[in-house]
Every structure is written in C-alpha cells, then in structure tokens.
mmCIF file of C-alpha atoms in Angstrom:
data_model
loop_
_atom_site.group_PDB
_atom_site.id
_atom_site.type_symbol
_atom_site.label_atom_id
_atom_site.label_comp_id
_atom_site.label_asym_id
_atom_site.label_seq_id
_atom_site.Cartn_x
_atom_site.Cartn_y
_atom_site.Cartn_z
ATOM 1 C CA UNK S 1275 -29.855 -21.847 -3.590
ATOM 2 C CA UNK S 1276 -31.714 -22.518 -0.082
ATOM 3 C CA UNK S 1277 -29.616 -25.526 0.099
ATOM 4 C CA UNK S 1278 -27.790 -24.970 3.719
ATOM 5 C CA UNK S 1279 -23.670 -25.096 2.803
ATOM 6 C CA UNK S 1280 -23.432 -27.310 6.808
ATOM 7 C CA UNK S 1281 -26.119 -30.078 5.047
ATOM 8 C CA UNK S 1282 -23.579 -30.002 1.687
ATOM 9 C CA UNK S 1283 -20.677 -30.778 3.567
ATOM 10 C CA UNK S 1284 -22.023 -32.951 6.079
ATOM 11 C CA UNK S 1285 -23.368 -35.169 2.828
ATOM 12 C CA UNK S 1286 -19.320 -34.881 1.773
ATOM 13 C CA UNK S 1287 -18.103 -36.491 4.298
ATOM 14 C CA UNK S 1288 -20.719 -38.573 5.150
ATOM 15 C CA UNK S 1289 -19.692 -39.689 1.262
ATOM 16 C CA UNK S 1290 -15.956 -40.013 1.880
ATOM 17 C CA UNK S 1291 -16.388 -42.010 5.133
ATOM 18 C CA UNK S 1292 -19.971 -43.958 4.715
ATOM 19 C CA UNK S 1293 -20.344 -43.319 7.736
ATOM 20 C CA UNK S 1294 -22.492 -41.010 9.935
ATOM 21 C CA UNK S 1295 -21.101 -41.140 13.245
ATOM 22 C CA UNK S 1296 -17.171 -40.856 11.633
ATOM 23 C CA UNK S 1297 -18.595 -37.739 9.313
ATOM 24 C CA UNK S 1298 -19.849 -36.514 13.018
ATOM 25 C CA UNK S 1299 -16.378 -36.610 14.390
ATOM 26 C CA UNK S 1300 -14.666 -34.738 11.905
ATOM 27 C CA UNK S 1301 -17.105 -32.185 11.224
ATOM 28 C CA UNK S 1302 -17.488 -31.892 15.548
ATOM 29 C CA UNK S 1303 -21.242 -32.793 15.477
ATOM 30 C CA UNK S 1304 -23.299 -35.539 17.044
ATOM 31 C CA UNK S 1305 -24.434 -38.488 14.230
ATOM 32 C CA UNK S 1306 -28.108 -37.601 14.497
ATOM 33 C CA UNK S 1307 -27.078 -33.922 13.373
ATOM 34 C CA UNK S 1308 -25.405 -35.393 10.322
ATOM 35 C CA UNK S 1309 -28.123 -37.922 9.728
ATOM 36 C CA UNK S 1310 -31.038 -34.734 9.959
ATOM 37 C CA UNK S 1311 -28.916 -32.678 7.780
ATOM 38 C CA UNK S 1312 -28.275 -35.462 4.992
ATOM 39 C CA UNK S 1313 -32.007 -36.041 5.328
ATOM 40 C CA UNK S 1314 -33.293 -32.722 5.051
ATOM 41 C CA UNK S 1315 -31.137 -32.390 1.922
ATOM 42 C CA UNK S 1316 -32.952 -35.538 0.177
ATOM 43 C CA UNK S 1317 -35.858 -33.684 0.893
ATOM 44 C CA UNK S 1318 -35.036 -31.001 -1.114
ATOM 45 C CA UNK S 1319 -33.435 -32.840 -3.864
ATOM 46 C CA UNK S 1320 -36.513 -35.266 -3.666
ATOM 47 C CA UNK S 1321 -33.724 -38.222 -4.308
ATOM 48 C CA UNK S 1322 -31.933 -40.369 -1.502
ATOM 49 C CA UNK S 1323 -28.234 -40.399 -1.479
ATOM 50 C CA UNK S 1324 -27.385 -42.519 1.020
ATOM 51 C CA UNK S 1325 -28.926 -46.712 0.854
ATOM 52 C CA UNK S 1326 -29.139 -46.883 5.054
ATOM 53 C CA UNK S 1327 -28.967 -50.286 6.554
ATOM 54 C CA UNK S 1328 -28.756 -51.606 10.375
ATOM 55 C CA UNK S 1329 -24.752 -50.473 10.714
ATOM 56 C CA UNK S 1330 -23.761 -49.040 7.663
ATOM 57 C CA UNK S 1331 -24.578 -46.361 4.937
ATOM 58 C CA UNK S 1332 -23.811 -46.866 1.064
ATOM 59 C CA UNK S 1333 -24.349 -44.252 -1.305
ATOM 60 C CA UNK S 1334 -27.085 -44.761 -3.941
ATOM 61 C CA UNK S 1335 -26.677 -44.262 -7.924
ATOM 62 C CA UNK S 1336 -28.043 -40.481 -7.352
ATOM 63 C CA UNK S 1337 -25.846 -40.087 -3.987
ATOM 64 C CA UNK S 1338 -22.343 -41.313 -6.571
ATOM 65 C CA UNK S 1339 -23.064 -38.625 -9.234
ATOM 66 C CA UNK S 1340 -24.351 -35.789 -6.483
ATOM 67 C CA UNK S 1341 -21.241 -36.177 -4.478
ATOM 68 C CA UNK S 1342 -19.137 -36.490 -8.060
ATOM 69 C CA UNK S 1343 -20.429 -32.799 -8.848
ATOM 70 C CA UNK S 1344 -20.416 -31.219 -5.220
ATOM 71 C CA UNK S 1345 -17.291 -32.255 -3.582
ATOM 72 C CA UNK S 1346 -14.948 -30.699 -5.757
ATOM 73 C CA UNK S 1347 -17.178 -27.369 -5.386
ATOM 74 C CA UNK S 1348 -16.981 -27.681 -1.704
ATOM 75 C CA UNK S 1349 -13.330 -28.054 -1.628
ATOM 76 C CA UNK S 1350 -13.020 -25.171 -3.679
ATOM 77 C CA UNK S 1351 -14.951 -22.949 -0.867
ATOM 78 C CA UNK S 1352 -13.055 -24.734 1.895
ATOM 79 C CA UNK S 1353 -9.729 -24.190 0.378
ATOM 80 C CA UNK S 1354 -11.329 -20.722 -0.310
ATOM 81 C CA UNK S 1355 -12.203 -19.816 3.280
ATOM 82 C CA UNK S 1356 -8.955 -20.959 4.966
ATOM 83 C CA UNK S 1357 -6.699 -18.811 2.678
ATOM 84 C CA UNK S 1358 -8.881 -15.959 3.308
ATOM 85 C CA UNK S 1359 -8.975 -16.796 6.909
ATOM 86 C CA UNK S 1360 -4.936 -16.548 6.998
ATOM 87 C CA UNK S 1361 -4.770 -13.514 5.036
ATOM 88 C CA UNK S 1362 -6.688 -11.700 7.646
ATOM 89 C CA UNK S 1363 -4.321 -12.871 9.580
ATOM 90 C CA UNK S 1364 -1.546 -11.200 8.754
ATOM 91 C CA UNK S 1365 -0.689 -7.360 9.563
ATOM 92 C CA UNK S 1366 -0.626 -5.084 6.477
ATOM 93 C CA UNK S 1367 1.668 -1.829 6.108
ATOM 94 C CA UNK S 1368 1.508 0.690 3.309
ATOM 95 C CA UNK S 1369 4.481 2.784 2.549
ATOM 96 C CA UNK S 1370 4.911 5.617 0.113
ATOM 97 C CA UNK S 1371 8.631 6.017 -1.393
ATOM 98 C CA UNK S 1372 10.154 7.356 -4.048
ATOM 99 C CA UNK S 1373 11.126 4.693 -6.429
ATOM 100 C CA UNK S 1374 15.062 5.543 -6.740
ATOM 101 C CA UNK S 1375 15.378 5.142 -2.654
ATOM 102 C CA UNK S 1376 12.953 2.095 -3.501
ATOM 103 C CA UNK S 1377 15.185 0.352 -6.332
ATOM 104 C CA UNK S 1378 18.111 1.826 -4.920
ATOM 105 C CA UNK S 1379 18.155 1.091 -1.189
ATOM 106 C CA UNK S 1380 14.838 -0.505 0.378
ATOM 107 C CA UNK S 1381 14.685 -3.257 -2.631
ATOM 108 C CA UNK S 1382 17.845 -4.763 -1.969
ATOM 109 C CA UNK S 1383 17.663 -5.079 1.973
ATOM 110 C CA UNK S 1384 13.662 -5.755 2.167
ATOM 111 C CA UNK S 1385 14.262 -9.356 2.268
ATOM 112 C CA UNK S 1386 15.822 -9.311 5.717
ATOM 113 C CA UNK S 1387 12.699 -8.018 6.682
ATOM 114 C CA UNK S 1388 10.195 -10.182 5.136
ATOM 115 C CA UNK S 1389 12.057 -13.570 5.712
ATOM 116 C CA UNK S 1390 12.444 -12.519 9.530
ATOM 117 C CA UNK S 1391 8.441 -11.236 9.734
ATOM 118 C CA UNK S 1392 6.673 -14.008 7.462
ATOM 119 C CA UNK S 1393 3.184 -13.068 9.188
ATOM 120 C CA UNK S 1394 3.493 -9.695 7.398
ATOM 121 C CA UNK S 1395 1.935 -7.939 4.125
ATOM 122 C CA UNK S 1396 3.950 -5.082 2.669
ATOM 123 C CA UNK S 1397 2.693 -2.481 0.096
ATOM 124 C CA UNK S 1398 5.237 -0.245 -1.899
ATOM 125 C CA UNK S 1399 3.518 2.230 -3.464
ATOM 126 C CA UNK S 1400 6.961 4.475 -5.900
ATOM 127 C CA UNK S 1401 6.612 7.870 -6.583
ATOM 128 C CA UNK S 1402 8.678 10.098 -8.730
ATOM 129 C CA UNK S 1403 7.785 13.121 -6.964
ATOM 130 C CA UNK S 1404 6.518 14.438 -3.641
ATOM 131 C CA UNK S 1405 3.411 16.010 -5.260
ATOM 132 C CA UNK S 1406 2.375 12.177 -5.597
ATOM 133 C CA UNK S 1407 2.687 11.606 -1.764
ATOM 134 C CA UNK S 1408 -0.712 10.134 -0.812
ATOM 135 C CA UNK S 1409 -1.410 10.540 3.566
ATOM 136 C CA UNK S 1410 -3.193 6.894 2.590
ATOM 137 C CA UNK S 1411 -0.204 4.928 3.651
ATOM 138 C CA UNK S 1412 0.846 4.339 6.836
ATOM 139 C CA UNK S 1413 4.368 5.541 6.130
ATOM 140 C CA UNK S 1414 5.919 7.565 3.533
ATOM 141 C CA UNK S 1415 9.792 7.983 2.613
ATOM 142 C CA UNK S 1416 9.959 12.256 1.422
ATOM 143 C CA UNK S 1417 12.977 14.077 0.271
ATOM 144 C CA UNK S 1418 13.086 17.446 1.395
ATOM 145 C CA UNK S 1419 15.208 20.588 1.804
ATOM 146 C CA UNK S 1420 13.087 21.300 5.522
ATOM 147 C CA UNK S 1421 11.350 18.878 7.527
ATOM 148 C CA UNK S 1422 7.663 17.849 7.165
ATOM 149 C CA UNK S 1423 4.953 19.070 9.771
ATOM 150 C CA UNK S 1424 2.980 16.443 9.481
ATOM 151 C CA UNK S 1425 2.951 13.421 11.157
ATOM 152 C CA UNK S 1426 5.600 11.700 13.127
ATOM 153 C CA UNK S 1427 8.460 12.459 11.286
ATOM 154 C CA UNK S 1428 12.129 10.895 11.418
ATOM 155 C CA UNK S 1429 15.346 11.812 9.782
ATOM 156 C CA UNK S 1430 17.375 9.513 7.664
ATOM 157 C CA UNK S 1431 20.162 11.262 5.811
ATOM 158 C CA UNK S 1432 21.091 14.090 4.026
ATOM 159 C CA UNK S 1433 21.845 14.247 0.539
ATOM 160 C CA UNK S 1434 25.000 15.140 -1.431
ATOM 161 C CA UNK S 1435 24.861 15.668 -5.442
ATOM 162 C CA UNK S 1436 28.257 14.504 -7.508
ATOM 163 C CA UNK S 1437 29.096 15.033 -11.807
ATOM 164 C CA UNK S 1438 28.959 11.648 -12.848
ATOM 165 C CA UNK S 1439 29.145 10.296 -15.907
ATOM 166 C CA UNK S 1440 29.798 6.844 -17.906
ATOM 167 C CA UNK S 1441 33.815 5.538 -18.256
ATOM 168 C CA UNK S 1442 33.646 6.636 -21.967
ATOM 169 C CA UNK S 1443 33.021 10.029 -21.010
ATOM 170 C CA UNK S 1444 35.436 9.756 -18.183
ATOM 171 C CA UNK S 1445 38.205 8.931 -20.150
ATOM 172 C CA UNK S 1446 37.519 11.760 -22.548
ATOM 173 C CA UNK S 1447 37.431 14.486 -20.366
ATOM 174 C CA UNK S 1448 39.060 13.342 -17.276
ATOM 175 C CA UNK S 1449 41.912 15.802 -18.155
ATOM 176 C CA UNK S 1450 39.887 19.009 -18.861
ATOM 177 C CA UNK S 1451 36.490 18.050 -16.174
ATOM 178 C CA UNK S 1452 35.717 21.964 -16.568
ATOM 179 C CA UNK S 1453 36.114 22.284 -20.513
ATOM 180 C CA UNK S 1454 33.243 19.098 -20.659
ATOM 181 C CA UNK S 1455 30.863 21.352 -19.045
ATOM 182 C CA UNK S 1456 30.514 23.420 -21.426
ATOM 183 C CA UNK S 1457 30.762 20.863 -24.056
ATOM 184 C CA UNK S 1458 28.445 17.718 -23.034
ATOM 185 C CA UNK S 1459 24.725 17.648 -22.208
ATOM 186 C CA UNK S 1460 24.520 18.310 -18.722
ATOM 187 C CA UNK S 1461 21.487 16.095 -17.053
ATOM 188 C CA UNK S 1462 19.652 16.955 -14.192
ATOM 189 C CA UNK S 1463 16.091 15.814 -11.887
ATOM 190 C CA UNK S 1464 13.594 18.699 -13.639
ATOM 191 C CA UNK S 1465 12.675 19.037 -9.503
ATOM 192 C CA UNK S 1466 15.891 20.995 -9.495
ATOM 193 C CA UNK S 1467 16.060 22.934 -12.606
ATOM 194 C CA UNK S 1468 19.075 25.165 -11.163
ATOM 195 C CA UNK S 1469 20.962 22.164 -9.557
ATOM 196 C CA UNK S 1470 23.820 22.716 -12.181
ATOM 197 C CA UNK S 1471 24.301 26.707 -11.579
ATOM 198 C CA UNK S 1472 24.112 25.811 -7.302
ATOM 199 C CA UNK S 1473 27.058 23.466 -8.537
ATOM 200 C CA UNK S 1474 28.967 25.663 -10.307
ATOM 201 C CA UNK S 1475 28.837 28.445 -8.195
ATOM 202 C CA UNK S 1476 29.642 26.406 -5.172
ATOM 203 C CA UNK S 1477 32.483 25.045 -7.247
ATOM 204 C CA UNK S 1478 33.661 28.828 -8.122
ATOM 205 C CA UNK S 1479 33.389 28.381 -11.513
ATOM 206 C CA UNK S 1480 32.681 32.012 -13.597
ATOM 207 C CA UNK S 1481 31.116 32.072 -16.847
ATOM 208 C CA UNK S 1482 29.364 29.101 -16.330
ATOM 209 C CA UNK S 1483 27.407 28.565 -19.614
ATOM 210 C CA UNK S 1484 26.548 24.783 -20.593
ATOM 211 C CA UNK S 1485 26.052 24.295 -24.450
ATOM 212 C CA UNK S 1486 22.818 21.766 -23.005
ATOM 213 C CA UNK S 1487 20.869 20.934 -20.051
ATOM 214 C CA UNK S 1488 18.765 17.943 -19.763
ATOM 215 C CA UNK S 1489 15.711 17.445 -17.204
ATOM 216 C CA UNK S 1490 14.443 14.202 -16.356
ATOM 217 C CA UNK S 1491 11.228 13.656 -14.342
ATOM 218 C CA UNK S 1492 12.862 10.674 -12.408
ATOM 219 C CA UNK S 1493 16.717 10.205 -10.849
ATOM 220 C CA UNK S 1494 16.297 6.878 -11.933
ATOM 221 C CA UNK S 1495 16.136 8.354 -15.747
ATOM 222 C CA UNK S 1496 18.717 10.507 -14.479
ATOM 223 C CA UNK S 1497 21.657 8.275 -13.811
ATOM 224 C CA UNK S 1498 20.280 5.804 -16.928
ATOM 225 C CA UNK S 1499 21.017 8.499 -19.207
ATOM 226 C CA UNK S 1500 24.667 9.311 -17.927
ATOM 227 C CA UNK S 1501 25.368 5.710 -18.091
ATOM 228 C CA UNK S 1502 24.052 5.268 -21.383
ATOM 229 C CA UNK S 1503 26.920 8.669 -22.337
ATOM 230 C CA UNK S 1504 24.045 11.173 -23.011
ATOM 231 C CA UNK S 1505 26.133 13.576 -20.961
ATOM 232 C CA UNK S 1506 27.315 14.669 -17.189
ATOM 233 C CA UNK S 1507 24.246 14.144 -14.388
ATOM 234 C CA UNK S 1508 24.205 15.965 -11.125
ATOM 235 C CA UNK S 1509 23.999 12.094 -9.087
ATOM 236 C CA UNK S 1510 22.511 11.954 -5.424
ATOM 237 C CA UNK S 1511 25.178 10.547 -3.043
ATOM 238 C CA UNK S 1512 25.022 8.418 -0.763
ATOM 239 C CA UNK S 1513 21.968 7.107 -1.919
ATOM 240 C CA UNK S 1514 23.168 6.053 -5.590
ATOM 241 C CA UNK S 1515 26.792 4.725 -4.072
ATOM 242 C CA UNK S 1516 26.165 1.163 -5.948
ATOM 243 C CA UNK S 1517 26.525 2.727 -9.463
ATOM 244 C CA UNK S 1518 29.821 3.987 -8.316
ATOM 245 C CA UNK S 1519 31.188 0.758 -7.176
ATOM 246 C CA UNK S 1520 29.876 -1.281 -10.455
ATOM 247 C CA UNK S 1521 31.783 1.160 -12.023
ATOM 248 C CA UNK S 1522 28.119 1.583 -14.022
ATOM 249 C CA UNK S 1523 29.339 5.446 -13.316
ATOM 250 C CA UNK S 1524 32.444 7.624 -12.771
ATOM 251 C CA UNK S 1525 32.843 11.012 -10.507
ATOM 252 C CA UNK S 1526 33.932 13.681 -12.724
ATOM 253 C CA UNK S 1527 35.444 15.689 -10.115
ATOM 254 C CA UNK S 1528 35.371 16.164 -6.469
ATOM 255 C CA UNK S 1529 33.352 19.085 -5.988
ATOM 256 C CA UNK S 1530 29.941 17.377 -4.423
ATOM 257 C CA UNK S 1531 27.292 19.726 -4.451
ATOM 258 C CA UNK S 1532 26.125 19.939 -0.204
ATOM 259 C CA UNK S 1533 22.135 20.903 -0.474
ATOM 260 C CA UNK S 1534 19.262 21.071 2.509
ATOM 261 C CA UNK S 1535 18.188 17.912 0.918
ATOM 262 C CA UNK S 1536 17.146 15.277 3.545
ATOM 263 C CA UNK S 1537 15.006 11.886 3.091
ATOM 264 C CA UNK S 1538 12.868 11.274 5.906
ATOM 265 C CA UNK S 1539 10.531 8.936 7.404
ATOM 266 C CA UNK S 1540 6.869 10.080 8.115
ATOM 267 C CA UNK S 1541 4.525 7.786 10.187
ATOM 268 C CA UNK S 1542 1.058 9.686 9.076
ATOM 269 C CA UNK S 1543 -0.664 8.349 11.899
ATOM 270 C CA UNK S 1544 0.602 7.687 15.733
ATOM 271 C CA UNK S 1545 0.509 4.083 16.147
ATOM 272 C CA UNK S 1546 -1.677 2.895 19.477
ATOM 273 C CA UNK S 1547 -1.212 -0.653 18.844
ATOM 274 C CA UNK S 1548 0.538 -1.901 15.771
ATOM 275 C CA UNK S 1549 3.638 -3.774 17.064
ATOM 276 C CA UNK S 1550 4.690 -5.056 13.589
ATOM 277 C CA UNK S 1551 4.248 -1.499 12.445
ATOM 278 C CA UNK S 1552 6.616 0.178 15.052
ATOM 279 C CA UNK S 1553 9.135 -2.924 14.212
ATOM 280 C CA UNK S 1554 9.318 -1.853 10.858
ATOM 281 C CA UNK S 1555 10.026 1.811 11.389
ATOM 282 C CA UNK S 1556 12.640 0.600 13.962
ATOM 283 C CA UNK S 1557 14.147 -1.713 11.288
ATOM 284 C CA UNK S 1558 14.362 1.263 8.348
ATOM 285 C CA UNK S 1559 15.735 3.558 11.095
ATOM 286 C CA UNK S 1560 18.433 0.454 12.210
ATOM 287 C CA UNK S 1561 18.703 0.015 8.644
ATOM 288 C CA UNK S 1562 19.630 3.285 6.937
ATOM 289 C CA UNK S 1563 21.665 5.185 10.086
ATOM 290 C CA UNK S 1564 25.038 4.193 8.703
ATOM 291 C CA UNK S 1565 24.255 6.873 5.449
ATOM 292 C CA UNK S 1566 23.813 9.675 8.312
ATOM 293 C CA UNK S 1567 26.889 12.060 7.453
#
C-alpha cells in the first residue's frame, strides 16, 4: 500500500516498451527518473523485474507475471481518472418542473439543446405539485395563479382549461355536451378541487350538479383517465395541445375555462458567471414564447 502509483506506472511502460528512455518520453520524465522509480519498486518487492544489459532491458520471470497482474489495474485507474477528469469538465444545471410541462413540452424539444451544448449535464428533477419545489436547483418551472417573489422570475404562458374527453365519449354526447355533465364522471387535478363549478359558472350553466367528480394528484393521471373514457377532464391548454392533435382527446365544447394560472421560470439564484446557465434560460424563454396568448 506504500507502493508510489508514479513507480507502478513507470514499471508499465517501462514493460510495454523495454525501454527506459522511450517509457521516459511518454510518461514526460528523464530515463534516470524511470530507472530510480523501477528500482525503488524492486526494493520493495525484494524481486527484479527488469534483466538490464548494456542497451537494452528485458523483463525477468517475476517482472512477466507482476506486469500480467498490474497493468490491467493501472488501466483501470487511468481510464478512471480521465473520465472523471472530463466530467468535471462539463457545466451542470438542475431544474425543478412539473412532470406534465416535463413529458409534455421540455421532453420533446430538450434534444435541440443537448445536441447543440454537448459539454453540458442536465438534471430534471418532476414534481406533481408546487409543495415539492425544492430552492436546490438552479431553476424551477412553477404554475401559479400570482407570480413568485423569489428569485429571478420569468413568465412563460398562461393557462387555459378545456372539457375533454376520449372519441367514444365524444360521439356519445357530442349532441347533448351539457346533459353528459351531469351524467359522466367529471375528472379534475385535486390542486383545483372547484375547477368544474369555476367552469360552469363561467359557462352560465344553473343547477350545475355532476352525478361524480374525480381528483387526480397529477394532470398527467388526469388526461390518462379521460382517454382511457373514465369521464370528462377539465384539460390545461396550450400546454396539453398534442393530445388534441393525436386525436388521443376530443373538446367537448368551446367554453375554455380562462384562470390566473401562469407557468413561470424562476432562476433561484442570480447568475455572476454561468454562461451555459444564462444560455439555457435564454433557450426555454426562445423556446416556449410562441404559447404566450
């Protein structure tokens, strides 16, 4: 264990090359370094390695089975080192999200970012509420009806809620849209238990009285269920505009439900010198102004 790693890879290429002053140049040392290294090793090992003669080196029957069970160790820690060495390298960013804008939005376009900034390391840490928002990461992605306080904060876009439901559904009630509510399981984000009544009453519907009401602790679970025909969900536009255009989901009518709701970016800590970090809020800002209503 007091073996000196230099006098263990000195010995390796000394081994590869049989040859001191070659081992020298590829390790940048002088040959009489090498040669004390390699000979202070012996020592310890109270064997010799290397058979010297007048211009050349050979390794002895110890030196073969030595280098046999060291160089592949020493390779190891090389190899070791240098990826370490590169990941250091590289600038790291943490972002917070919640994972429907994740799955939904970020997901599909992150690749633009990471093929065009190779150098670096992203962390997506989903949430399916804001009570899970950690200040930990450098950025965070909130939905709220009023804008955070903390931080450096920047808007993205609002939010709209539409009825959605699967094509079965759809095609059932498309001719009586205000009978179904009272008649089919009406789903909802448990984060806004009343979301249905704010609907109906900015719809102008009296005697609103659904037969069910579902809550679901994610709008992921949310629009699964309505595709899967367990009833009508209350679906965040623009943000959930694929399922509409895969035809995964239907509107039911054209009453959108207009909230407070806004996602926005938060930068928890002013940046003093983090290029790649202020290129990446640039590129989610670049990135997501075209849902601005």
């Amino acid at each position: 264990m007091q073996t000196p790693i230099r006098g263990l890879r000195s010995f390796c290429f000394a081994a590869r090359t049989l040859s001191f002053k070659e081992a020298a140049n590829q390790l940048y040392l002088t040959p009489s370094a090498v040669s004390h290294q390699i000979k202070q090793l012996e020592e310890q090992l109270g064997i010799e390695l290397f058979e010297r003669q007048t211009r050349s080196i050979r390794l002895t029957s110890a030196g073969k089975n030595f280098y046999d069970s060291v160089s592949p160790l020493i390779k190891a820690l090389e190899k070791t080192i240098t990826e370490f060495s590169q990941l250091q390298e590289n600038v790291n960013i943490s972002i917070t999200l919640p994972e429907f804008f994740a799955s939904e939005l970020l997901m599909p376009k992150l690749s633009e970012w990471t093929t065009e900034h190779p150098n670096t390391n992203l962390q997506l840490n989903t949430m399916k509420t804001r009570k899970e928002l950690t200040k930990q990461s450098d950025l965070s992605i909130v939905l709220s009806s009023s804008k955070p306080i903390e931080g450096v904060v920047h808007e993205l876009f609002s939010l709209s809620y539409s009825p959605a439901c699967n094509k079965q559904n759809w095609e059932a009630w498309n001719d009586a849209p205000f009978q179904a509510l009272n008649e089919v399981p009406l789903i909802l984000h448990k984060a806004r238990p009343w979301a249905w009544h704010q609907w109906a009453e900015h719809a102008g519907i009296e005697d609103f009285a659904p037969k069910q009401i579902i809550q679901i602790d994610s709008m992921f679970g949310v629009a699964r269920a309505a595709q899967q025909g367990m009833g009508i969900a209350l679906i965040p536009l623009p943000i959930s505009q694929t399922w509409f255009e895969e035809q995964w989901l239907f509107s039911f009518t054209d009453l959108p439900l207009k909230t407070k709701d806004k996602y926005y970016l938060v930068q928890h800590e002013p940046s003093e010198s983090n290029a790649s970090l202020e290129l990446f809020i640039k590129w989610i800002l670049d990135t997501f102004k075209h849902l601005k209503l």
